[in-house]
Tab-separated table of C-alpha atoms and ligand atoms in Angstrom:
chain	number	residue	atom	x	y	z
A	273	UNK	CA	19.509	14.585	-22.490
A	274	UNK	CA	22.703	16.276	-20.111
A	275	UNK	CA	22.360	15.854	-16.278
A	276	UNK	CA	20.210	18.487	-14.796
A	277	UNK	CA	20.383	20.027	-11.429
A	278	UNK	CA	17.371	19.201	-8.872
A	279	UNK	CA	16.754	20.714	-5.562
A	280	UNK	CA	15.632	17.654	-3.220
A	281	UNK	CA	13.572	19.169	-0.337
A	282	UNK	CA	13.171	16.382	2.210
A	283	UNK	CA	11.240	16.077	5.335
A	284	UNK	CA	13.400	15.455	8.039
A	285	UNK	CA	12.757	13.953	11.496
A	286	UNK	CA	15.045	12.558	13.878
A	287	UNK	CA	13.007	11.769	17.597
A	288	UNK	CA	16.581	12.146	19.492
A	289	UNK	CA	16.189	15.921	18.523
A	290	UNK	CA	14.124	18.363	20.035
A	291	UNK	CA	12.910	19.666	17.071
A	292	UNK	CA	9.469	19.404	15.169
A	293	UNK	CA	9.963	17.965	11.733
A	294	UNK	CA	11.390	20.513	9.135
A	295	UNK	CA	12.214	20.316	5.454
A	296	UNK	CA	16.119	20.618	4.373
A	297	UNK	CA	17.166	21.096	0.906
A	298	UNK	CA	20.338	19.232	-1.373
A	299	UNK	CA	21.188	19.706	-4.704
A	300	UNK	CA	22.120	17.189	-7.323
A	301	UNK	CA	23.488	16.483	-10.767
A	302	UNK	CA	20.974	13.983	-12.104
A	303	UNK	CA	21.124	12.110	-15.386
A	304	UNK	CA	17.615	11.293	-17.177
A	305	UNK	CA	16.456	7.866	-16.063
A	306	UNK	CA	17.665	8.200	-12.099
A	307	UNK	CA	14.883	6.996	-9.825
A	308	UNK	CA	14.056	9.152	-6.851
A	309	UNK	CA	15.475	6.280	-4.904
A	310	UNK	CA	18.588	6.390	-6.685
A	311	UNK	CA	19.042	9.990	-5.887
A	312	UNK	CA	18.308	9.457	-2.012
A	313	UNK	CA	21.151	6.739	-2.122
A	314	UNK	CA	23.632	9.173	-3.742
A	315	UNK	CA	22.356	12.207	-1.149
A	316	UNK	CA	22.811	9.676	1.860
A	317	UNK	CA	26.164	8.290	0.342
A	318	UNK	CA	27.410	12.218	-0.843
A	319	UNK	CA	26.163	14.522	1.218
A	320	UNK	CA	24.221	13.176	4.670
A	321	UNK	CA	24.956	9.736	5.898
A	322	UNK	CA	22.090	10.320	8.288
A	323	UNK	CA	19.333	10.525	5.937
A	324	UNK	CA	16.857	7.353	6.450
A	325	UNK	CA	14.751	5.973	4.236
A	326	UNK	CA	13.418	2.408	3.476
A	327	UNK	CA	14.043	0.295	0.628
A	328	UNK	CA	15.077	-3.087	-0.561
A	329	UNK	CA	14.351	-4.410	-3.900
A	330	UNK	CA	14.808	-1.373	-6.094
A	331	UNK	CA	12.244	-2.766	-8.124
A	332	UNK	CA	8.809	-2.037	-7.549
A	333	UNK	CA	8.050	-5.553	-5.898
A	334	UNK	CA	9.178	-5.368	-1.925
A	335	UNK	CA	6.946	-2.885	-1.093
A	336	UNK	CA	9.409	-1.022	1.553
A	337	UNK	CA	9.925	2.376	-0.671
A	338	UNK	CA	6.524	4.006	-0.943
A	339	UNK	CA	6.852	7.911	0.074
A	340	UNK	CA	5.332	11.162	-1.205
A	341	UNK	CA	7.171	12.796	-3.856
A	342	UNK	CA	5.879	16.049	-5.202
A	343	UNK	CA	2.402	15.740	-3.485
A	344	UNK	CA	1.658	12.053	-4.847
A	345	UNK	CA	2.321	8.961	-3.305
A	346	UNK	CA	4.642	6.748	-5.376
A	347	UNK	CA	7.178	4.166	-5.014
A	348	UNK	CA	10.630	5.944	-4.879
A	349	UNK	CA	12.038	3.115	-7.090
A	350	UNK	CA	10.382	3.569	-10.062
A	351	UNK	CA	9.704	7.318	-9.850
A	352	UNK	CA	11.911	8.972	-12.315
A	353	UNK	CA	13.642	12.489	-11.099
A	354	UNK	CA	13.273	13.956	-14.904
A	355	UNK	CA	9.774	13.103	-15.038
A	356	UNK	CA	8.442	15.088	-12.067
A	357	UNK	CA	7.843	18.025	-14.094
A	358	UNK	CA	9.733	20.471	-11.869
A	359	UNK	CA	13.634	21.551	-10.834
A	360	UNK	CA	12.384	20.967	-7.217
A	361	UNK	CA	11.329	17.613	-5.868
A	362	UNK	CA	9.548	17.407	-2.633
A	363	UNK	CA	9.718	14.295	-0.668
A	364	UNK	CA	8.031	13.244	2.682
A	365	UNK	CA	7.006	10.377	4.380
A	366	UNK	CA	4.194	8.172	3.524
A	367	UNK	CA	0.947	9.668	5.350
A	368	UNK	CA	-1.396	8.152	7.871
A	369	UNK	CA	1.478	6.482	9.449
A	370	UNK	CA	3.619	7.504	12.568
A	371	UNK	CA	7.450	9.010	11.483
A	372	UNK	CA	10.189	6.759	12.868
A	373	UNK	CA	13.047	9.063	11.436
A	374	UNK	CA	12.772	11.117	7.801
A	375	UNK	CA	11.419	9.206	5.608
A	376	UNK	CA	10.662	5.961	7.503
A	377	UNK	CA	7.326	5.403	8.760
A	378	UNK	CA	6.167	2.702	11.524
A	379	UNK	CA	4.367	-0.059	9.307
A	380	UNK	CA	2.964	-2.309	12.314
A	381	UNK	CA	-0.253	-0.424	12.524
A	382	UNK	CA	-1.087	-0.742	8.724
A	383	UNK	CA	0.504	-4.654	8.916
A	384	UNK	CA	-1.567	-4.987	11.952
A	385	UNK	CA	-4.901	-4.418	9.960
A	386	UNK	CA	-4.550	-7.944	7.922
A	387	UNK	CA	-4.600	-10.271	10.885
A	388	UNK	CA	-8.599	-9.690	11.592
A	389	UNK	CA	-9.003	-10.910	7.853
A	390	UNK	CA	-7.290	-14.291	8.389
A	391	UNK	CA	-5.540	-13.844	5.078
A	392	UNK	CA	-4.739	-17.325	4.428
A	393	UNK	CA	-6.351	-20.244	2.433
A	394	UNK	CA	-9.259	-21.783	4.783
A	395	UNK	CA	-10.680	-24.604	2.617
A	396	UNK	CA	-13.922	-26.613	3.301
A	397	UNK	CA	-13.865	-30.638	3.036
A	398	UNK	CA	-11.112	-33.537	3.572
A	399	UNK	CA	-7.694	-32.702	2.061
A	400	UNK	CA	-7.163	-33.858	-1.354
A	401	UNK	CA	-4.353	-36.341	-2.209
A	402	UNK	CA	-2.493	-33.627	-4.344
A	403	UNK	CA	-2.716	-30.026	-4.815
A	404	UNK	CA	-6.038	-27.899	-4.743
A	405	UNK	CA	-6.437	-27.132	-8.363
A	406	UNK	CA	-8.165	-24.135	-9.718
A	407	UNK	CA	-10.175	-23.416	-13.080
A	408	UNK	CA	-8.539	-20.908	-14.850
A	409	UNK	CA	-11.648	-18.912	-15.484
A	410	UNK	CA	-12.223	-18.933	-11.693
A	411	UNK	CA	-8.879	-17.351	-10.952
A	412	UNK	CA	-9.533	-14.115	-13.031
A	413	UNK	CA	-11.689	-12.739	-10.000
A	414	UNK	CA	-8.931	-13.265	-7.268
A	415	UNK	CA	-5.992	-12.935	-9.332
A	416	UNK	CA	-5.728	-8.943	-9.308
A	417	UNK	CA	-5.740	-9.127	-5.658
A	418	UNK	CA	-2.700	-11.394	-5.461
A	419	UNK	CA	-0.472	-8.908	-6.558
A	420	UNK	CA	-0.380	-6.466	-3.460
A	421	UNK	CA	3.020	-6.071	-2.190
A	422	UNK	CA	1.831	-4.496	1.005
A	423	UNK	CA	3.342	-0.900	-0.046
A	424	UNK	CA	0.669	0.933	1.961
A	425	UNK	CA	0.405	3.244	-0.699
A	426	UNK	CA	-3.718	3.109	-0.829
A	427	UNK	CA	-3.198	3.158	3.329
A	428	UNK	CA	-1.529	6.466	3.026
A	429	UNK	CA	-4.190	8.120	0.429
A	430	UNK	CA	-7.145	6.854	1.980
A	431	UNK	CA	-9.578	9.466	3.614
A	432	UNK	CA	-11.174	6.995	5.934
A	433	UNK	CA	-7.833	5.443	7.365
A	434	UNK	CA	-7.331	9.414	7.855
A	435	UNK	CA	-10.086	9.666	10.215
A	436	UNK	CA	-10.937	6.645	11.668
A	437	UNK	CA	-8.031	4.564	13.205
A	438	UNK	CA	-10.148	1.261	13.576
A	439	UNK	CA	-10.964	1.031	9.618
A	440	UNK	CA	-9.811	-1.780	8.095
A	441	UNK	CA	-8.316	-0.045	5.289
A	442	UNK	CA	-7.822	-0.635	1.551
A	443	UNK	CA	-5.014	-3.171	1.453
A	444	UNK	CA	-7.108	-5.395	4.521
A	445	UNK	CA	-10.202	-5.286	2.420
A	446	UNK	CA	-8.487	-6.314	-0.746
A	447	UNK	CA	-6.572	-9.168	0.661
A	448	UNK	CA	-9.749	-10.131	2.639
A	449	UNK	CA	-11.683	-10.164	-0.861
A	450	UNK	CA	-8.492	-12.114	-2.652
A	451	UNK	CA	-9.717	-15.063	-0.090
A	452	UNK	CA	-13.123	-14.646	-0.239
A	453	UNK	CA	-13.165	-14.678	-4.054
A	454	UNK	CA	-10.799	-17.779	-4.041
A	455	UNK	CA	-12.920	-20.847	-5.379
A	456	UNK	CA	-10.749	-23.215	-2.970
A	457	UNK	CA	-11.694	-21.338	0.267
A	458	UNK	CA	-14.783	-22.529	2.065
A	459	UNK	CA	-15.245	-19.818	5.142
A	460	UNK	CA	-17.229	-17.302	3.009
A	461	UNK	CA	-19.962	-16.878	5.742
A	462	UNK	CA	-17.337	-16.089	8.364
A	463	UNK	CA	-15.280	-14.126	6.107
A	464	UNK	CA	-18.090	-11.963	5.152
A	465	UNK	CA	-18.723	-11.449	9.028
A	466	UNK	CA	-15.114	-10.252	9.564
A	467	UNK	CA	-15.654	-6.990	7.715
A	468	UNK	CA	-19.594	-6.768	8.035
A	469	UNK	CA	-19.260	-2.800	9.846
A	470	UNK	CA	-18.551	0.542	9.638
A	471	UNK	CA	-14.666	-0.309	10.144
A	472	UNK	CA	-15.327	-3.182	7.543
A	473	UNK	CA	-16.430	-2.412	3.895
A	474	UNK	CA	-19.216	-0.447	4.750
A	475	UNK	CA	-16.967	2.495	5.906
A	476	UNK	CA	-15.619	3.004	2.590
A	477	UNK	CA	-16.273	6.385	1.146
A	478	UNK	CA	-15.769	4.532	-2.219
A	479	UNK	CA	-13.741	7.520	-3.787
A	480	UNK	CA	-11.395	5.038	-5.484
A	481	UNK	CA	-8.088	7.003	-4.453
A	482	UNK	CA	-6.539	3.714	-3.173
A	483	UNK	CA	-7.098	2.071	-6.971
A	484	UNK	CA	-5.624	4.931	-8.482
A	485	UNK	CA	-2.287	5.200	-6.295
A	486	UNK	CA	-2.191	1.054	-6.342
A	487	UNK	CA	1.396	0.603	-8.190
A	488	UNK	CA	0.528	-3.209	-9.263
A	489	UNK	CA	-3.533	-2.308	-10.084
A	490	UNK	CA	-5.147	-3.897	-7.270
A	491	UNK	CA	-8.210	-2.668	-7.071
A	492	UNK	CA	-9.320	-2.749	-3.350
A	493	UNK	CA	-12.620	-0.426	-4.234
A	494	UNK	CA	-13.925	-2.987	-6.467
A	495	UNK	CA	-13.459	-5.971	-4.024
A	496	UNK	CA	-15.133	-3.940	-1.250
A	497	UNK	CA	-17.964	-3.212	-3.546
A	498	UNK	CA	-18.013	-6.904	-3.982
A	499	UNK	CA	-17.920	-7.992	-0.604
A	500	UNK	CA	-20.652	-5.723	0.380
A	501	UNK	CA	-22.760	-7.448	-2.734
A	502	UNK	CA	-22.146	-10.766	-1.263
A	503	UNK	CA	-23.477	-9.681	2.482
A	504	UNK	CA	-26.692	-7.728	0.980
A	505	UNK	CA	-28.288	-10.728	0.158
A	506	UNK	CA	-27.761	-12.565	3.510
A	507	UNK	CA	-28.948	-9.519	5.222
A	508	UNK	CA	-32.270	-9.983	2.496
A	509	UNK	CA	-32.401	-13.550	3.396
A	510	UNK	CA	-32.424	-13.033	7.142
A	511	UNK	CA	-35.124	-10.268	6.621
A	512	UNK	CA	-32.771	-7.288	7.221
B	1951	SF4	S1	-3.160	-2.906	-2.748
B	1951	SF4	FE1	-1.658	-1.904	-3.902
B	1951	SF4	S2	-1.219	0.093	-2.612
B	1951	SF4	FE2	-2.311	-1.230	-1.349
B	1951	SF4	S3	-0.729	-1.924	-0.337
B	1951	SF4	FE3	-1.227	-3.390	-2.230
B	1951	SF4	S4	-0.048	-2.732	-3.479
B	1951	SF4	FE4	0.017	-1.132	-2.154
B	1952	FES	S1	12.444	-0.713	-3.065
B	1952	FES	FE1	11.223	-2.403	-3.119
B	1952	FES	S2	9.436	-1.520	-3.945
B	1952	FES	FE2	10.716	-0.084	-4.096
């Protein structure tokens, strides 16, 4: 297929301007197979060196390039321009996070949500002489949650995150379940306590938006529901 001319309508914001955010159009001839990230790099190199966006791996591994492309949250490095189904590609920053400049958002708010779920292994009993082995069958439950690249796409589409800044959010709750489900971890009761509240697993609307958008097939809602199911028996046992 011949290269085709596209208009890239990019949301711009510069904190040193007095202006509110605004859309700016750039046109570019783009060959088939070119990604939105590659198009942004060309616009930056050929038309406006001040255009700001974040990326690192270019291969859907680092989680840096999540943004809104034609109304949907996506990784720019694995979204092809020709597949967008339109001659105009609208591009904006990830929602539910403060914009630093253009398409760069402040990830601190998102990353700070990980701290309360203590995202590290907390095994019970004495240390083994060698590594802690896991039965492959027992690893099937936590394994999908280990694929998270912290891209914050789920955070960007979560309706609870949008209305409740204190909600831990899908990524932190998925990370929480990754360790709760890990057969080597020995801190289940404490872990359940971290998330047993309206800003934890009970806050989720279970609309599955996070699962649909996740580029790595992590299922946060599934983990949230599995965590709720573990909390209920404890409440029943205590007469709650
Ligand atoms: S769960 Fe998926 S969408 Fe959410 S931060 Fe991890 S990789 Fe990104
Ligand atoms: S540049 Fe690393 S995920 Fe897109």
